[in-house]
């Protein structure tokens, strides 16, 4: 794996995840109470012994830079690194990144210098656990120019993805972007060729791209230089290269979720609370997910009732009820609160007791969630101040609303309280 270099694409503005991406890049969005989205592909790389990792970003990358610098520090005796490459204007190119392929193209002069055989292209907003070593082995065994990681897909979900067809050898011969009706039927393939059983193949007769690509070094460089107007891997570079290059499919038959929307992000986080077996587990000792060590104290619970929830370290919960929720680091929940079906991201710091009491005594709102507050089906971003007797329950069942001046959005019926927002005492949402 020393001959593989990984490139993680940080994504664009992140409009589908807004307002979580208002103050941070998409890969820096907190996940599961204590991680960030970028920790997933980076951890997969480290567990697969791929230790040369670049992260390409363009928007709001300050918190992502800080997280990576504090988290991924390899020994001085190792060649390993995780570095952010932010969009920049150069003599050769005065534009910002125009797409996934263009982002890599603008750093070709740096990437060409590496003595590697393959470039592994990854996305920064997917939740999955994958051994890239098997992916690389398949690529080398088939002498592929490009290998795509694909998911078996049933008919119900297939039209939401970019699909492909393969021949007897597993070589990709055609692509179709989110087809419906007859064009969808025409994209059916025999997935037993990729290792599924006959019954599994019958249930999932389509294969969908995961947005994970492995290129031979010289092939990627050639394609990007010869097609300067093609800016996207999935829609342009790879489909247009399939006629002249050996493009292979590698089947990944396990949990994978694109968490690029508010609804998918919310559902993926709360699914982690399922018992006895969540769809994705952070409790795998053989392939751990790494993140920044914070050296926080244990969580303190005072007469608190908790069901089917995840509570990160450093929290203080007083005489409250937590049901089917995820609470991030340093969350503070006061007495009489009910938190249900909610993701609370926590805080970046503790508010000293003197400041808390001074704020409350003067009619202000302290950091955390105030007494006798009820929150249901919501995402509460970091460092929020939610007052006493607040009701965040979307009582009018609104699907979409922009109330940024009041500190919240509603996306897909989910109330999202903005980072650093203050919700006054007695507010009803």
Steps between C-alpha positions, in 0.01 A plus 500: 500500500805728505445543126149648546422867567151597620320819399189588703267748330357749747201585284353832395308763695295228671161662429312174569649492853442869568484645769745244646746618232447871567822530706688183402596282203282194439769250618527693830131449594480316838384138497382257772567734790880519479623434144497700178408379151864517384594241767320226302709495177823589685448213748419260215829601336704455819340161571581399141865612549463785250682780679550765229178702511406837350168674575385746231279782630363829375248646748521585873802276554636660822335255745590206273865609489503530881341157550742325265806674649398400854394144415726340238863534597714212381840408636802681357627159389191440287424624150138546605315832494150648479516845339238747384538641147274805480389651170748762384559722203822433305674630189360201306146525637330808640172316576377323813418128483228442238424136592650179636732439204598864473598507869748215441614652169600826667740311729645267233843663517522395867344155452728412205805523726395202714655160432170309514315259270140598576289794612200417721223761466257517796207712613492685833128457578432125506453268799642149450787273602709359214829316464658678204770231480249259344391775263861560390565124464200463268623797296844344456373146433283621209774737373237774505568857396213614722305306763169624639358386832132411447201406713237238417169685472132405493257651253335730755816701568690449173361808321660727763853395400739492209476142366729292279500180298781244493602221262595140587843604629365770731610779267274804501351555153231769550374761744165664571439789742183451711294320232125439533247279316629295206853647513516375860397147402774497235766553771431164672809277531581153631664593830605138565802590282615727783451243776134519605291186546221427250236618749691820583547566129127465442421747780768749388531489119670840469843635594545861610815709526619588852715789380817307590754465218845346461713620207834390367721803552589550134137447389363769733767750397438431129120527526511826696751663264329386181151613608544844659130583455375192687460596865323202664617140547162328528320686221776566247851359549411139584202444262697653210807282571319164517531428125877536487599387850453192717244628753415233759232477771574391858198392704461637853217312667476670839356810668560823309311827533540828317429750778505810284148621593355613833248213505761233417741650754231501771384144424857363488589650838187376679535155339822460701288466817328181380535184708619232494670572166510845339556514121843654562704445815781705650581204730726304260842454662654360180406805292450794738384845394755755618436856610655777705581399863345760728588374852153579635361380834232226507138599453311588821138383536279625783165316531473478120283257301670390175371255237654392167751785484869580456661740749851628423756585767509817706120552525299618801137378510270596789162339577399484133368243254702399190331268250636374164753782474872568450671750733839636399799595714446754782120498460326657798131422563325659798221360724156427360611472137373242250726425202347258249606388149763773500868550417668745741855575381622637833755778548862591430555634853358510852338818629638583849240484780545870584416597141201263492349641818569859394335439163193335653465762774498778242232331288743356245535143375779267614690259275307174455131414533310680775261356758156362405572511125362242255675417172373243248623404151773761481869560439657739751837623371800583721525776760127576499324675786143375538301670775259371763148376414582485128295270272686386185239258366404639155142529629363612159675210317680735263717320240727787390568838663782754513507675836874572507443836670326308783775238522347202322401335172249224427615249239290192408294564816814493718572811709870595472623746765802690367846489650549773766126584487305628801137394545335718772299370794145393420553474120270259315615362163 
